[in-house]
CSV table of C-alpha atoms and ligand atoms in Angstrom, one decimal:
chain,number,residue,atom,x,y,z
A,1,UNK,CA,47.8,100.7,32.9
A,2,UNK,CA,47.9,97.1,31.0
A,3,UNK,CA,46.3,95.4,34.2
A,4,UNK,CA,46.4,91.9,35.2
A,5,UNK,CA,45.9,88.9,32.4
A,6,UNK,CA,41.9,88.8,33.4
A,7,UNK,CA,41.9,92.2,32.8
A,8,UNK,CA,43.9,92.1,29.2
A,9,UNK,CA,41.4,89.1,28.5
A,10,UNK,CA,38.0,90.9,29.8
A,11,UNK,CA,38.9,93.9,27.9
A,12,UNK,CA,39.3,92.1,24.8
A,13,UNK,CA,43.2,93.1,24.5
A,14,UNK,CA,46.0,90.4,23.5
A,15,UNK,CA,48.5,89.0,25.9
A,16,UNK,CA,51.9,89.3,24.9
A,17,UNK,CA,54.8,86.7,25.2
A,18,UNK,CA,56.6,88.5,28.4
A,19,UNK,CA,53.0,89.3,30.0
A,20,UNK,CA,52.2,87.2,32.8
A,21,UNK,CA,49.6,84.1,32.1
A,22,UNK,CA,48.3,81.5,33.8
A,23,UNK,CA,50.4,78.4,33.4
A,24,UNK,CA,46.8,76.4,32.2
A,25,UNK,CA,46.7,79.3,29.2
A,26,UNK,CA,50.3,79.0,28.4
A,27,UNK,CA,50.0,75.0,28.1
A,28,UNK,CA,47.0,75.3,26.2
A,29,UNK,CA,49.0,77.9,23.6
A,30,UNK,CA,51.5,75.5,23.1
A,31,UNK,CA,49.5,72.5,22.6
A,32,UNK,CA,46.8,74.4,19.8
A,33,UNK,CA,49.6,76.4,18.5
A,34,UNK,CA,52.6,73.5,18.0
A,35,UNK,CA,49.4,71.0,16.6
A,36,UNK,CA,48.4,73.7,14.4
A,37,UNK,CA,52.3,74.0,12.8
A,38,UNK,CA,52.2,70.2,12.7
A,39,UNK,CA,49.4,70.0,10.6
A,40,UNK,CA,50.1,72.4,8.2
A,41,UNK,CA,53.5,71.0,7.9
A,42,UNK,CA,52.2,67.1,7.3
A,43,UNK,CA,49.5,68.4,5.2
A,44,UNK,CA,52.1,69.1,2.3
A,45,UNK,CA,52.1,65.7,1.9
A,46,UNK,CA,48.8,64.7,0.5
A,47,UNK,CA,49.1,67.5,-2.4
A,48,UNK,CA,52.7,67.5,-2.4
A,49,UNK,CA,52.9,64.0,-4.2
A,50,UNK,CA,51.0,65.4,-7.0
A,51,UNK,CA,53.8,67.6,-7.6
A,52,UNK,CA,55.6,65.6,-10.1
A,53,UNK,CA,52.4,64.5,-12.1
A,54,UNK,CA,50.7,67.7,-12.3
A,55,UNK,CA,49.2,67.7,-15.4
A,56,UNK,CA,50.3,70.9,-16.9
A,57,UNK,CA,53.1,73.7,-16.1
A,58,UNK,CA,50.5,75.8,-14.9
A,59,UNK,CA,48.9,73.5,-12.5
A,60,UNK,CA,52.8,71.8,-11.1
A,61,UNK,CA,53.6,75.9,-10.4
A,62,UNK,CA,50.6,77.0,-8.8
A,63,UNK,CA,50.7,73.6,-6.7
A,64,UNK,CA,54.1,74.3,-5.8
A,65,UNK,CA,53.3,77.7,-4.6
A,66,UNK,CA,50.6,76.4,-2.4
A,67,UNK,CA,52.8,74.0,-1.1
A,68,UNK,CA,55.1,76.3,-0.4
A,69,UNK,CA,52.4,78.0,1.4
A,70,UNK,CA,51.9,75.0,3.8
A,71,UNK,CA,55.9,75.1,4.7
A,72,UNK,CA,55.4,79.4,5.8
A,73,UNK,CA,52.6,78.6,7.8
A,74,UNK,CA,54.0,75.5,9.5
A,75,UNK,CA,57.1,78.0,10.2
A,76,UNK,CA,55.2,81.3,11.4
A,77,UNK,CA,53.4,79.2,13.8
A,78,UNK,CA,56.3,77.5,14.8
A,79,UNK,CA,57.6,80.8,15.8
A,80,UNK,CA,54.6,81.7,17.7
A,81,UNK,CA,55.2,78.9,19.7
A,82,UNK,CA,58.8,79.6,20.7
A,83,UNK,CA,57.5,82.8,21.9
A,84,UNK,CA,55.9,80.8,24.7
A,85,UNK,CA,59.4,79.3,25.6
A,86,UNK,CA,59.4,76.3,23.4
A,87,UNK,CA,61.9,75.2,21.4
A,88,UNK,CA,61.3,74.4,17.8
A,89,UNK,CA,63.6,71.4,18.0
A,90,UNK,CA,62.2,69.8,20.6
A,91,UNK,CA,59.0,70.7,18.8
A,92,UNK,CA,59.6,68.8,15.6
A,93,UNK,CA,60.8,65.9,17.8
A,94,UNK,CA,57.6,65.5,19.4
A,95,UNK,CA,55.8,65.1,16.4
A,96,UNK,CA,58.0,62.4,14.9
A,97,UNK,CA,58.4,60.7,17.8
A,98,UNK,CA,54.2,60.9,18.0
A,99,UNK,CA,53.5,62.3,20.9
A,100,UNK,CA,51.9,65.5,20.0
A,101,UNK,CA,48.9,65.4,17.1
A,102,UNK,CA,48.1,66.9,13.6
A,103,UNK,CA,44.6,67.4,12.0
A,104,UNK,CA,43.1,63.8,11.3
A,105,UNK,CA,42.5,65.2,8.1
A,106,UNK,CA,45.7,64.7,6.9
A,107,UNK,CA,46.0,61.2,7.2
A,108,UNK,CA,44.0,60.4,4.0
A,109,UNK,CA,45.3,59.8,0.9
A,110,UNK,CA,45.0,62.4,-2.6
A,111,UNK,CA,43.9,59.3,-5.2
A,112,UNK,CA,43.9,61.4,-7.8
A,113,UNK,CA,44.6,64.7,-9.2
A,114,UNK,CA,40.7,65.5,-8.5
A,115,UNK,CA,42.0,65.1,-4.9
A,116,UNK,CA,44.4,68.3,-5.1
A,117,UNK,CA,41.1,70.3,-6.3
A,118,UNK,CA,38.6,69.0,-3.6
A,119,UNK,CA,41.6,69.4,-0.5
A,120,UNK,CA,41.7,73.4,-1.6
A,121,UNK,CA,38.0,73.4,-1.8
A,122,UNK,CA,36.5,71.6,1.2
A,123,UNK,CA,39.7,70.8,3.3
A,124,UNK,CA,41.4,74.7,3.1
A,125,UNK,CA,37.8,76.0,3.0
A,126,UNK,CA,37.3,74.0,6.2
A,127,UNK,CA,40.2,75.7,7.5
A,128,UNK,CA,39.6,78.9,6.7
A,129,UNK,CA,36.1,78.7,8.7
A,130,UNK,CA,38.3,77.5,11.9
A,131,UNK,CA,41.3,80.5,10.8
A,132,UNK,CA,39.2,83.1,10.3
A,133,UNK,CA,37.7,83.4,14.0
A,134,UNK,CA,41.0,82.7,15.4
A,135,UNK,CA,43.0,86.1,13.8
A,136,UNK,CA,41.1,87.1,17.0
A,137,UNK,CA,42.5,85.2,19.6
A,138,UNK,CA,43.7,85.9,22.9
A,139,UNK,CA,47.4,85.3,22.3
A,140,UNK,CA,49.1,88.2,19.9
A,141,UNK,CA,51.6,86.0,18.4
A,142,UNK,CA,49.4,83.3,17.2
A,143,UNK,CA,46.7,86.0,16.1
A,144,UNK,CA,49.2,87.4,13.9
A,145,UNK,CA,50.5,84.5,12.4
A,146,UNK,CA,46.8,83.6,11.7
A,147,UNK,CA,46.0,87.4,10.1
A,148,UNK,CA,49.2,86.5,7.9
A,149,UNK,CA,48.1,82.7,6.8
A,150,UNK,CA,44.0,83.7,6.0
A,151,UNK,CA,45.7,85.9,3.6
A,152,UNK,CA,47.0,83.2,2.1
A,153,UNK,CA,44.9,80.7,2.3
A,154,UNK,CA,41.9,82.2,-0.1
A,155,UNK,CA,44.6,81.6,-2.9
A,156,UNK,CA,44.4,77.7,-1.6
A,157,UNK,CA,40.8,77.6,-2.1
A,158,UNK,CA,39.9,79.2,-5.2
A,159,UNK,CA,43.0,77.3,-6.8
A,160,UNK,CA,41.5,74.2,-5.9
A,161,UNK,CA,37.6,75.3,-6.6
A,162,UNK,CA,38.7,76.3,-10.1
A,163,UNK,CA,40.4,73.2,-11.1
A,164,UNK,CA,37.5,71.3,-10.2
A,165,UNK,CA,35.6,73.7,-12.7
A,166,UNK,CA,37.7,73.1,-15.1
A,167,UNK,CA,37.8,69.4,-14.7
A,168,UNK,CA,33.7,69.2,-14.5
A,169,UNK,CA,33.6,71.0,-18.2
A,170,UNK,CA,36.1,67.5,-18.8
A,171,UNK,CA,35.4,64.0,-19.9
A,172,UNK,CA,32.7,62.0,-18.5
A,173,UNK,CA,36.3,60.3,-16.4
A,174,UNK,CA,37.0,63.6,-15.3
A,175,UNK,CA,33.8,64.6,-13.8
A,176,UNK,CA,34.2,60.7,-11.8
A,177,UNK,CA,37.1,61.5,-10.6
A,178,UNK,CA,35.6,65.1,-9.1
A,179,UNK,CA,32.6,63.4,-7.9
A,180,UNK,CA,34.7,60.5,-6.2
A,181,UNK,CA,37.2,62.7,-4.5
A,182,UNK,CA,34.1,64.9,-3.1
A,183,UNK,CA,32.5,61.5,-1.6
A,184,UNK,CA,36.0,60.4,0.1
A,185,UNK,CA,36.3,64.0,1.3
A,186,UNK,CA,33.8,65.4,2.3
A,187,UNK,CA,33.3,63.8,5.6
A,188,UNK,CA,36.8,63.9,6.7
A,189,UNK,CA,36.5,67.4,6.2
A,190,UNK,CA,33.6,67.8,8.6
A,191,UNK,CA,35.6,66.0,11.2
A,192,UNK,CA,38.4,69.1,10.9
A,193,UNK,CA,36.3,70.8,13.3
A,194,UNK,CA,36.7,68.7,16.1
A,195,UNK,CA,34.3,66.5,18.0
A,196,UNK,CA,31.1,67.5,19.2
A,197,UNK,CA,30.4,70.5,21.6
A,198,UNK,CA,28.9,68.1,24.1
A,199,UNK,CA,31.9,66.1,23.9
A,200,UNK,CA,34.9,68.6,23.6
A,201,UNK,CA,35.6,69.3,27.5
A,202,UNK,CA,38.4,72.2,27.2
A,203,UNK,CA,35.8,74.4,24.8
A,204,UNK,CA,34.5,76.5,27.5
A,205,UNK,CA,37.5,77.5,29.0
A,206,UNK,CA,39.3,78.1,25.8
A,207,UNK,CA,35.9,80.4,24.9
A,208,UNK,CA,36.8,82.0,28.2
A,209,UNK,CA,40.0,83.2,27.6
A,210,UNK,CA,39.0,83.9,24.4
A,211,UNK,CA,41.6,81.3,22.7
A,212,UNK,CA,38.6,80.0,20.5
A,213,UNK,CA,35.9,82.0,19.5
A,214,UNK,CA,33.0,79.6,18.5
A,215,UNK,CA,31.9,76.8,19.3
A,216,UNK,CA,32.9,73.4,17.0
A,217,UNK,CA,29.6,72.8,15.8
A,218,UNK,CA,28.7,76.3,15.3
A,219,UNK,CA,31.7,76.7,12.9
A,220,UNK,CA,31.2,73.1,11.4
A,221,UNK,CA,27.6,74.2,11.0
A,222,UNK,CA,29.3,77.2,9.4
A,223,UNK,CA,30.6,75.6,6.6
A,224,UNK,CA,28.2,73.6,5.7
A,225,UNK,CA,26.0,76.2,5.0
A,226,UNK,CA,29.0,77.4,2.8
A,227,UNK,CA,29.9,74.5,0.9
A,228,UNK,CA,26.2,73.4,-0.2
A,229,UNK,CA,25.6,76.3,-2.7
A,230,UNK,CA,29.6,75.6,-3.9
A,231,UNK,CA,28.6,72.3,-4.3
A,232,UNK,CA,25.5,73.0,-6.3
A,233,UNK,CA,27.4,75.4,-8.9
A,234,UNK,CA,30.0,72.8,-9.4
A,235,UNK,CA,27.4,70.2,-10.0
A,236,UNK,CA,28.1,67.5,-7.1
A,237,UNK,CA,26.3,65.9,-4.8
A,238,UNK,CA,27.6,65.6,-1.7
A,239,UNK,CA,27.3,62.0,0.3
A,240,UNK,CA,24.9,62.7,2.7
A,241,UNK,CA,20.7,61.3,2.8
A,242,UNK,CA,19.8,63.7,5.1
A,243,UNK,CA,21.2,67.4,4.0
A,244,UNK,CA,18.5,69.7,3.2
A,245,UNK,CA,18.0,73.1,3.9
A,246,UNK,CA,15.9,73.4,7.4
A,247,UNK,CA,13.5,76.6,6.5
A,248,UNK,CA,12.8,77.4,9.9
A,249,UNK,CA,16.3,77.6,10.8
A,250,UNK,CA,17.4,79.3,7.8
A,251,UNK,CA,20.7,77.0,7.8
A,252,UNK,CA,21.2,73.2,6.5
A,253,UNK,CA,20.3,70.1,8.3
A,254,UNK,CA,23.2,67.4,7.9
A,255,UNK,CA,23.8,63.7,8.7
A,256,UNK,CA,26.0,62.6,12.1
A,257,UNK,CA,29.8,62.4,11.3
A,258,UNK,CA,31.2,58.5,12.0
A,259,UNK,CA,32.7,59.7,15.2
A,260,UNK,CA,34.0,56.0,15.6
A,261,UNK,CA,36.0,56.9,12.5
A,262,UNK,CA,37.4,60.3,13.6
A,263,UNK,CA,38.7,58.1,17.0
A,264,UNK,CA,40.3,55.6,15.4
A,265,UNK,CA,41.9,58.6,12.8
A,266,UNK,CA,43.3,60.5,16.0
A,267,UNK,CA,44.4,57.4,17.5
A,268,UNK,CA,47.0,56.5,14.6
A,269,UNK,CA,44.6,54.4,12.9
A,270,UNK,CA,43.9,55.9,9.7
A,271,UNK,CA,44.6,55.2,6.0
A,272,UNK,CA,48.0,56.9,6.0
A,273,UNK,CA,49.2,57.9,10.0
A,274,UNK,CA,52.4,55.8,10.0
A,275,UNK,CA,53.3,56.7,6.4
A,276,UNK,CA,52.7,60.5,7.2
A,277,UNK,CA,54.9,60.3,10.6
A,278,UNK,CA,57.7,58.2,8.6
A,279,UNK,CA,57.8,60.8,5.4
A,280,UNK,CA,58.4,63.6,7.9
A,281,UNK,CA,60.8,61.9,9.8
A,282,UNK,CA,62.9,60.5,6.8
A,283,UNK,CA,62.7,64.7,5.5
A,284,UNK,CA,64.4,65.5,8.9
A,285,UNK,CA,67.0,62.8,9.4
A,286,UNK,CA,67.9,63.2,5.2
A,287,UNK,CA,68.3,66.6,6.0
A,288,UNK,CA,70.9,66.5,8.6
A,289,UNK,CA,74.1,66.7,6.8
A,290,UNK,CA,72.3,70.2,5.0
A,291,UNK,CA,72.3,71.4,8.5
A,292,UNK,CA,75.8,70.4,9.8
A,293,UNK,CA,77.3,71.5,6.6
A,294,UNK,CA,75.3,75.0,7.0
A,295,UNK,CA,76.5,75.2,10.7
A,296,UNK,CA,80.2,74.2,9.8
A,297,UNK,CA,80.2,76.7,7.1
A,298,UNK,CA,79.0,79.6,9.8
A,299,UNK,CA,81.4,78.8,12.4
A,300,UNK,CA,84.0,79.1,9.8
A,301,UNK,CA,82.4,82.3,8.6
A,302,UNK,CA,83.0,83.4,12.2
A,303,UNK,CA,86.4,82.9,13.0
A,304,UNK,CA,87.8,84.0,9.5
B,1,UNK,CA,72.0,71.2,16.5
B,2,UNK,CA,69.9,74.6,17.1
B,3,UNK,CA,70.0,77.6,14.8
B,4,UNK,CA,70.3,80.7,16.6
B,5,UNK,CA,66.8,82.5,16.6
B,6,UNK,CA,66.5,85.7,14.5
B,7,UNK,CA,63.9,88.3,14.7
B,8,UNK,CA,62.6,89.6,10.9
B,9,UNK,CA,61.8,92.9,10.6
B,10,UNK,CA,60.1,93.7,7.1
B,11,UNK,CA,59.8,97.8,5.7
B,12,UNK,CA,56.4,96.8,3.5
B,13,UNK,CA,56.7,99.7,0.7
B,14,UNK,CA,58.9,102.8,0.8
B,15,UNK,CA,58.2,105.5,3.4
B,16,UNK,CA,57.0,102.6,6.2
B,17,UNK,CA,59.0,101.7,9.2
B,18,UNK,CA,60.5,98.2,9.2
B,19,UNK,CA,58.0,96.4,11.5
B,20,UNK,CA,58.5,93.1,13.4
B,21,UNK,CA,56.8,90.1,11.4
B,22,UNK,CA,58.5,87.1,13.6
B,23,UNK,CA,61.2,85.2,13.5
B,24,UNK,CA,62.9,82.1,12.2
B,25,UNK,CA,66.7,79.9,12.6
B,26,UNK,CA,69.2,80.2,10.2
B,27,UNK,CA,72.8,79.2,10.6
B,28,UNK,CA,74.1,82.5,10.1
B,29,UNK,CA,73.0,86.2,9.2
B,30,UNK,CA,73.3,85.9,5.3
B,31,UNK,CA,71.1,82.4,5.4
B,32,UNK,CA,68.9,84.4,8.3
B,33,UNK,CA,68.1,87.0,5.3
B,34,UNK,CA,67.2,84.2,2.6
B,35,UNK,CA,65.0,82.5,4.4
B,36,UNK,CA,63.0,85.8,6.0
B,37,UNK,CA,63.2,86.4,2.2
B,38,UNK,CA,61.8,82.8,1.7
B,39,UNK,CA,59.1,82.9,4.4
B,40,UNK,CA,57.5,86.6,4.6
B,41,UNK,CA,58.4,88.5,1.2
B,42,UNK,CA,56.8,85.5,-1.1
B,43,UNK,CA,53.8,88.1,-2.2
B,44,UNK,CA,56.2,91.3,-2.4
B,45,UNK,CA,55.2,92.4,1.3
B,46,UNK,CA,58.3,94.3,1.4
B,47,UNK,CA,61.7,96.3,-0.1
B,48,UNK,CA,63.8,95.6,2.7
B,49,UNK,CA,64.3,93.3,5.2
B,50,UNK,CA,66.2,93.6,8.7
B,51,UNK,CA,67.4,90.2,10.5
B,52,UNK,CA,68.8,90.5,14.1
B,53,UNK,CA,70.0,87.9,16.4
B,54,UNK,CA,66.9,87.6,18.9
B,55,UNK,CA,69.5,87.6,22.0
B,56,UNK,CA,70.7,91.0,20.7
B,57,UNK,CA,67.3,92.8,21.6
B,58,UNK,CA,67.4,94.4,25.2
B,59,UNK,CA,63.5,94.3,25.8
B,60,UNK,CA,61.7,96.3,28.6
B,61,UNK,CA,60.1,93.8,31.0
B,62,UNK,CA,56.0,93.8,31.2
B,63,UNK,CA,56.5,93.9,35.5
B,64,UNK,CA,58.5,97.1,36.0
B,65,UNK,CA,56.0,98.7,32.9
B,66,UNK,CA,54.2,100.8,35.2
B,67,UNK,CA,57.6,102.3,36.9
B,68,UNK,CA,59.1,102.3,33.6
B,69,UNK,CA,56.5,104.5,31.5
B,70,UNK,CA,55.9,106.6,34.7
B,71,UNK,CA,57.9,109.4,33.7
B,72,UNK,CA,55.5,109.9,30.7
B,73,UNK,CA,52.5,109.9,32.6
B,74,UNK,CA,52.4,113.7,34.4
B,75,UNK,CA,54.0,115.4,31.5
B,76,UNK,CA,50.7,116.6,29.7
B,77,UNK,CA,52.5,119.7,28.4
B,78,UNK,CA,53.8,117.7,26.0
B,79,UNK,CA,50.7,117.0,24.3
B,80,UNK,CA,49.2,120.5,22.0
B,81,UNK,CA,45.8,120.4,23.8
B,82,UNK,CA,47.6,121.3,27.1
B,83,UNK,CA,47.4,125.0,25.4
B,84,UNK,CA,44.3,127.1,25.5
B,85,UNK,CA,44.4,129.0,21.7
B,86,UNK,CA,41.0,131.2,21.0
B,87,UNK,CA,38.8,130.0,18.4
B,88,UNK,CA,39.4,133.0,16.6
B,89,UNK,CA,43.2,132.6,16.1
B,90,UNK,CA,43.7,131.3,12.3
B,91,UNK,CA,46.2,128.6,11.6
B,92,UNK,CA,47.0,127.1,14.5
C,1,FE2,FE1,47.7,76.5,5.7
C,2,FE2,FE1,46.1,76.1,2.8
């Protein structure tokens, strides 16, 4: 009645953890899904250090929330890797020891509090055009944990687009600081959606078993036809000569992203890699002794 | 050191079954409930939440499934369209 994994997959139906799967499709969950947890877990750091400087009550508790946020969404993901026999441990390992990835993204720094306003603009907007497609995704567990983040992450955006609002009706300072953060940005965030079709080799099979949904540049083009018009009624330019709206395509034209950059960013080589890797492994090791003691206390718990 | 894994299982308002939202470690069933507390009711998605021991659930396996849910399959007279009722009977 449920049919073989091609069948589950032509039919459009979800493959569930004790289904069988090809063992290409199950290394290909656990690499998106375990990068995926990664990044959202190293992306509390950029924001996060604005924590203790927010500027009012107000902002410090909504940027705590949405911090917060980051932490679930590393963790549900987490969990929707361990359904594919994983192990979480082993998991956070292989992040601090560098051998699995995160979203380049994250590996540039928040200058100033402008910076916590144009990450929830452009960088959560730019995930929410990758999220969205993917609440549809081959592998239940992952689609669900993605259903359960998009939810959130509209929260992340407007927090962000509304404190740049509120900023731009600022100082003339305020407004520099908006328009700087949006130039440092802005092409970082185009660069979220991975390299070029032409030169992303696993896209067609992940379109074929329906892991992905689009294309990279169909969903960076995606955004950009979404940010432009935000831009304009925040009153910023963004940095690029050559965006204008094409007529005849009824979508904007934009500039080539430094791909040069985006390597050297994936390669450990950007602004803030090694401080990123040694933050997160300093959180772990720091929070050892909170673990034995929780452990110690159980076992006693057990035998009593 | 590994937590055991738990299961969460959240009952979103009154009158809903508890339904499986995932799972997480904890050190012990009292953290277990904290944290599922922590992770999937921070919006008030739910009034109660159940945490179980993911070794404790006895799952049916996906390669016996056609076997298994067999039984179900030739029993149509379980189903009320099996029954031919006139049109002309009220009610039912
Ligand atoms: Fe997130
Ligand atoms: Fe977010």
């Amino acid at each position: 009645m449920t049919g073989s994994f091609e069948e589950i997959i032509a039919r459009d139906q979800r493959i569930e953890p004790r289904d069988e799967m090809p063992d290409g499709y199950r290394a290909t969950m656990i690499r998106q899904i375990s990068q995926h947890a990664h990044s959202e877990i190293i992306g509390m750091q950029p924001e996060g250090t604005w924590i203790t400087r927010a500027p009012s009550l107000r902002r410090k508790a909504i940027l705590l929330a949405k911090v917060q946020d980051e932490a679930g969404h590393g963790l549900y993901l987490y969990s929707a890797a361990e359904t594919l026999g994983v192990d979480r441990e082993d998991l956070t390992e292989r992040l601090i020891s560098g051998k699995q990835k995160y979203s380049s993204i994250f590996n540039y720094p928040a200058l100033t509090f402008a910076d916590v306003g144009v990450i929830g603009w452009l960088v959560d907007g730019a995930a929410i055009c990758n999220q969205v497609p993917l609440c549809r995704s081959s592998y239940g567990p992952y689609a669900r944990a993605m259903i359960r983040i998009c939810k959130e992450e509209s929260f992340h955006q407007r927090q962000g687009y509304e404190l740049l609002m509120t900023m731009m009706r600022g100082t003339d300072g305020q407004r520099r600081m908006v328009r700087d953060a949006t130039d440092r940005w802005w092409w970082p965030s185009l660069m979220m959606f991975g390299p070029p079709d032409a030169e992303s080799p696993n896209t067609a099979q992940s379109l074929a078993w329906r892991v992905k949904r689009h294309t990279n540049d169909e969903l960076r083009q995606r955004f950009v036809d979404l940010a432009v018009p935000q831009a304009e009624a925040l009153g910023v330019t963004l940095p690029d000569p050559v965006l204008r709206w094409n007529e005849e395509r009824g979508r904007y034209d934009f500039g080539e992203v430094d791909w040069t950059e985006f390597k050297q960013v994936i390669a450990g080589n950007g602004p803030c890699n090694a401080q990123r890797i040694a933050q997160r492994r300093a959180a772990h090791e720091d929070g050892a002794w909170v673990r034995e003691a929780a452990e110690a206390y159980a076992a006693k718990e057990a035998v009593a | 050191m590994n937590w055991p894994l738990y299961e969460v299982f959240i009952r979103g308002r009154r009158g809903l079954n508890h339904v499986h939202v995932g799972s997480l470690h904890a050190p012990d069933d009292e953290m277990a409930l904290r944290n599922a507390r922590d992770l999937y009711t921070r919006r008030n998605e739910g009034v109660s939440i159940w945490v179980v021991r993911a070794k404790h659930i006895a799952a049916s396996s996906p390669d016996e499934k056609d076997p298994f849910f067999a039984p179900s399959g030739d029993k149509v007279y379980r189903h009320p369209t099996f029954y031919e009722i006139p049109d002309e009977v009220p009610g039912i």
